[in-house]
mmCIF file with all atom_site columns, C-alpha atoms in Angstrom:
data_model
loop_
_atom_site.group_PDB
_atom_site.id
_atom_site.type_symbol
_atom_site.label_atom_id
_atom_site.label_alt_id
_atom_site.label_comp_id
_atom_site.label_asym_id
_atom_site.label_entity_id
_atom_site.label_seq_id
_atom_site.pdbx_PDB_ins_code
_atom_site.Cartn_x
_atom_site.Cartn_y
_atom_site.Cartn_z
_atom_site.occupancy
_atom_site.B_iso_or_equiv
_atom_site.pdbx_formal_charge
_atom_site.auth_seq_id
_atom_site.auth_comp_id
_atom_site.auth_asym_id
_atom_site.auth_atom_id
_atom_site.pdbx_PDB_model_num
ATOM 1  C CA . MET A 1 1  ? 100.792 103.481 106.756 1.00 0.00 ? 1  MET A CA 1
ATOM 2  C CA . ASN A 1 2  ? 103.994 105.272 107.262 1.00 0.00 ? 2  ASN A CA 1
ATOM 3  C CA . GLU A 1 3  ? 105.684 105.458 104.388 1.00 0.00 ? 3  GLU A CA 1
ATOM 4  C CA . GLU A 1 4  ? 109.212 106.989 106.061 1.00 0.00 ? 4  GLU A CA 1
ATOM 5  C CA . ASN A 1 5  ? 109.555 103.621 108.046 1.00 0.00 ? 5  ASN A CA 1
ATOM 6  C CA . ASN A 1 6  ? 109.860 101.494 104.872 1.00 0.00 ? 6  ASN A CA 1
ATOM 7  C CA . LYS A 1 7  ? 113.391 101.271 103.433 1.00 0.00 ? 7  LYS A CA 1
ATOM 8  C CA . ASN A 1 8  ? 114.372 100.127 99.771  1.00 0.00 ? 8  ASN A CA 1
ATOM 9  C CA . GLU A 1 9  ? 116.974 98.115  98.353  1.00 0.00 ? 9  GLU A CA 1
ATOM 10 C CA . GLU A 1 10 ? 117.978 97.428  94.739  1.00 0.00 ? 10 GLU A CA 1
ATOM 11 C CA . PHE A 1 11 ? 119.647 94.308  93.322  1.00 0.00 ? 11 PHE A CA 1
ATOM 12 C CA . LYS A 1 12 ? 120.939 93.970  89.703  1.00 0.00 ? 12 LYS A CA 1
ATOM 13 C CA . VAL A 1 13 ? 120.133 90.642  88.162  1.00 0.00 ? 13 VAL A CA 1
ATOM 14 C CA . SER A 1 14 ? 120.300 88.573  85.107  1.00 0.00 ? 14 SER A CA 1
ATOM 15 C CA . GLY A 1 15 ? 117.267 87.504  83.584  1.00 0.00 ? 15 GLY A CA 1
ATOM 16 C CA . ASN A 1 16 ? 118.223 83.849  84.505  1.00 0.00 ? 16 ASN A CA 1
ATOM 17 C CA . GLU A 1 17 ? 118.876 84.656  87.819  1.00 0.00 ? 17 GLU A CA 1
ATOM 18 C CA . LEU A 1 18 ? 115.369 86.457  88.734  1.00 0.00 ? 18 LEU A CA 1
ATOM 19 C CA . VAL A 1 19 ? 112.630 83.767  89.459  1.00 0.00 ? 19 VAL A CA 1
ATOM 20 C CA . GLU A 1 20 ? 115.129 82.510  92.113  1.00 0.00 ? 20 GLU A CA 1
ATOM 21 C CA . LYS A 1 21 ? 115.860 86.047  93.302  1.00 0.00 ? 21 LYS A CA 1
ATOM 22 C CA . ILE A 1 22 ? 112.331 86.985  93.657  1.00 0.00 ? 22 ILE A CA 1
ATOM 23 C CA . LYS A 1 23 ? 111.493 83.601  95.446  1.00 0.00 ? 23 LYS A CA 1
ATOM 24 C CA . GLU A 1 24 ? 114.516 84.265  98.039  1.00 0.00 ? 24 GLU A CA 1
ATOM 25 C CA . LEU A 1 25 ? 112.942 87.401  99.041  1.00 0.00 ? 25 LEU A CA 1
ATOM 26 C CA . ILE A 1 26 ? 109.544 86.159  99.471  1.00 0.00 ? 26 ILE A CA 1
ATOM 27 C CA . LYS A 1 27 ? 110.820 83.979  102.023 1.00 0.00 ? 27 LYS A CA 1
ATOM 28 C CA . GLN A 1 28 ? 112.216 86.530  104.193 1.00 0.00 ? 28 GLN A CA 1
ATOM 29 C CA . GLY A 1 29 ? 108.464 87.654  105.108 1.00 0.00 ? 29 GLY A CA 1
ATOM 30 C CA . ASN A 1 30 ? 109.202 91.453  105.446 1.00 0.00 ? 30 ASN A CA 1
ATOM 31 C CA . ILE A 1 31 ? 108.811 92.488  101.988 1.00 0.00 ? 31 ILE A CA 1
ATOM 32 C CA . ARG A 1 32 ? 106.054 95.307  101.172 1.00 0.00 ? 32 ARG A CA 1
ATOM 33 C CA . ARG A 1 33 ? 106.466 95.173  97.610  1.00 0.00 ? 33 ARG A CA 1
ATOM 34 C CA . ILE A 1 34 ? 109.061 94.108  94.802  1.00 0.00 ? 34 ILE A CA 1
ATOM 35 C CA . ILE A 1 35 ? 109.618 96.284  91.584  1.00 0.00 ? 35 ILE A CA 1
ATOM 36 C CA . ILE A 1 36 ? 111.298 94.659  88.471  1.00 0.00 ? 36 ILE A CA 1
ATOM 37 C CA . LYS A 1 37 ? 112.574 97.298  86.154  1.00 0.00 ? 37 LYS A CA 1
ATOM 38 C CA . ASN A 1 38 ? 114.221 96.876  82.764  1.00 0.00 ? 38 ASN A CA 1
ATOM 39 C CA . GLU A 1 39 ? 118.161 97.955  82.125  1.00 0.00 ? 39 GLU A CA 1
ATOM 40 C CA . LYS A 1 40 ? 116.410 101.585 80.970  1.00 0.00 ? 40 LYS A CA 1
ATOM 41 C CA . GLY A 1 41 ? 115.005 101.818 84.369  1.00 0.00 ? 41 GLY A CA 1
ATOM 42 C CA . ASP A 1 42 ? 111.756 101.080 83.068  1.00 0.00 ? 42 ASP A CA 1
ATOM 43 C CA . THR A 1 43 ? 109.243 99.515  85.272  1.00 0.00 ? 43 THR A CA 1
ATOM 44 C CA . LEU A 1 44 ? 108.223 96.558  84.124  1.00 0.00 ? 44 LEU A CA 1
ATOM 45 C CA . VAL A 1 45 ? 106.014 95.051  87.157  1.00 0.00 ? 45 VAL A CA 1
ATOM 46 C CA . GLU A 1 46 ? 105.093 95.801  90.813  1.00 0.00 ? 46 GLU A CA 1
ATOM 47 C CA . ILE A 1 47 ? 104.175 93.244  92.954  1.00 0.00 ? 47 ILE A CA 1
ATOM 48 C CA . PRO A 1 48 ? 102.450 94.204  96.231  1.00 0.00 ? 48 PRO A CA 1
ATOM 49 C CA . LEU A 1 49 ? 103.117 91.424  98.858  1.00 0.00 ? 49 LEU A CA 1
ATOM 50 C CA . THR A 1 50 ? 100.490 90.677  101.057 1.00 0.00 ? 50 THR A CA 1
ATOM 51 C CA . TRP A 1 51 ? 99.627  87.848  103.132 1.00 0.00 ? 51 TRP A CA 1
ATOM 52 C CA . ALA A 1 52 ? 97.245  86.721  100.678 1.00 0.00 ? 52 ALA A CA 1
ATOM 53 C CA . VAL A 1 53 ? 99.490  86.867  97.720  1.00 0.00 ? 53 VAL A CA 1
ATOM 54 C CA . ILE A 1 54 ? 101.970 84.716  99.779  1.00 0.00 ? 54 ILE A CA 1
ATOM 55 C CA . GLY A 1 55 ? 99.624  82.256  100.740 1.00 0.00 ? 55 GLY A CA 1
ATOM 56 C CA . THR A 1 56 ? 97.420  81.839  98.023  1.00 0.00 ? 56 THR A CA 1
ATOM 57 C CA . ALA A 1 57 ? 98.905  83.513  94.531  1.00 0.00 ? 57 ALA A CA 1
ATOM 58 C CA . ILE A 1 58 ? 102.279 82.769  94.770  1.00 0.00 ? 58 ILE A CA 1
ATOM 59 C CA . ALA A 1 59 ? 102.225 80.477  91.784  1.00 0.00 ? 59 ALA A CA 1
ATOM 60 C CA . PRO A 1 60 ? 100.912 83.231  89.088  1.00 0.00 ? 60 PRO A CA 1
ATOM 61 C CA . VAL A 1 61 ? 103.304 85.454  90.461  1.00 0.00 ? 61 VAL A CA 1
ATOM 62 C CA . LEU A 1 62 ? 106.278 83.447  89.714  1.00 0.00 ? 62 LEU A CA 1
ATOM 63 C CA . ALA A 1 63 ? 105.034 82.668  86.522  1.00 0.00 ? 63 ALA A CA 1
ATOM 64 C CA . ALA A 1 64 ? 104.632 86.370  85.436  1.00 0.00 ? 64 ALA A CA 1
ATOM 65 C CA . VAL A 1 65 ? 108.140 86.708  86.641  1.00 0.00 ? 65 VAL A CA 1
ATOM 66 C CA . GLY A 1 66 ? 109.484 83.970  84.928  1.00 0.00 ? 66 GLY A CA 1
ATOM 67 C CA . ALA A 1 67 ? 107.918 85.265  81.765  1.00 0.00 ? 67 ALA A CA 1
ATOM 68 C CA . ILE A 1 68 ? 109.688 88.803  82.605  1.00 0.00 ? 68 ILE A CA 1
ATOM 69 C CA . ALA A 1 69 ? 112.855 86.854  83.292  1.00 0.00 ? 69 ALA A CA 1
ATOM 70 C CA . ALA A 1 70 ? 112.387 85.632  79.782  1.00 0.00 ? 70 ALA A CA 1
ATOM 71 C CA . MET A 1 71 ? 112.829 88.609  78.189  1.00 0.00 ? 71 MET A CA 1
ATOM 72 C CA . VAL A 1 72 ? 115.239 90.634  79.804  1.00 0.00 ? 72 VAL A CA 1
ATOM 73 C CA . THR A 1 73 ? 119.142 90.189  79.934  1.00 0.00 ? 73 THR A CA 1
ATOM 74 C CA . ASN A 1 74 ? 119.735 92.298  83.155  1.00 0.00 ? 74 ASN A CA 1
ATOM 75 C CA . CYS A 1 75 ? 117.090 94.115  85.098  1.00 0.00 ? 75 CYS A CA 1
ATOM 76 C CA . THR A 1 76 ? 117.081 95.515  88.770  1.00 0.00 ? 76 THR A CA 1
ATOM 77 C CA . VAL A 1 77 ? 114.973 94.328  91.838  1.00 0.00 ? 77 VAL A CA 1
ATOM 78 C CA . VAL A 1 78 ? 113.557 97.181  93.908  1.00 0.00 ? 78 VAL A CA 1
ATOM 79 C CA . VAL A 1 79 ? 112.570 95.971  97.358  1.00 0.00 ? 79 VAL A CA 1
ATOM 80 C CA . GLU A 1 80 ? 110.408 97.840  99.717  1.00 0.00 ? 80 GLU A CA 1
ATOM 81 C CA . LYS A 1 81 ? 110.730 96.732  103.089 1.00 0.00 ? 81 LYS A CA 1
ATOM 82 C CA . LYS A 1 82 ? 108.819 97.457  106.247 1.00 0.00 ? 82 LYS A CA 1
#
């Protein structure tokens, strides 16, 4: 895996927008990993997105994101793309 070919993007979202933003990003299909950080920049969760996760385990991932969204006012979503 060549890390130099990966591109990172950051999005600032409110807690109530978090789940929808994650769903939107997953649908894009070219995402390697999603990192959710709190307002202080501390990592709350890293979600590696492989085909297995997208195909079979997306509901638990979204449930975890929903729990995080309930705890934060604002957060940053860092997206690592291929």
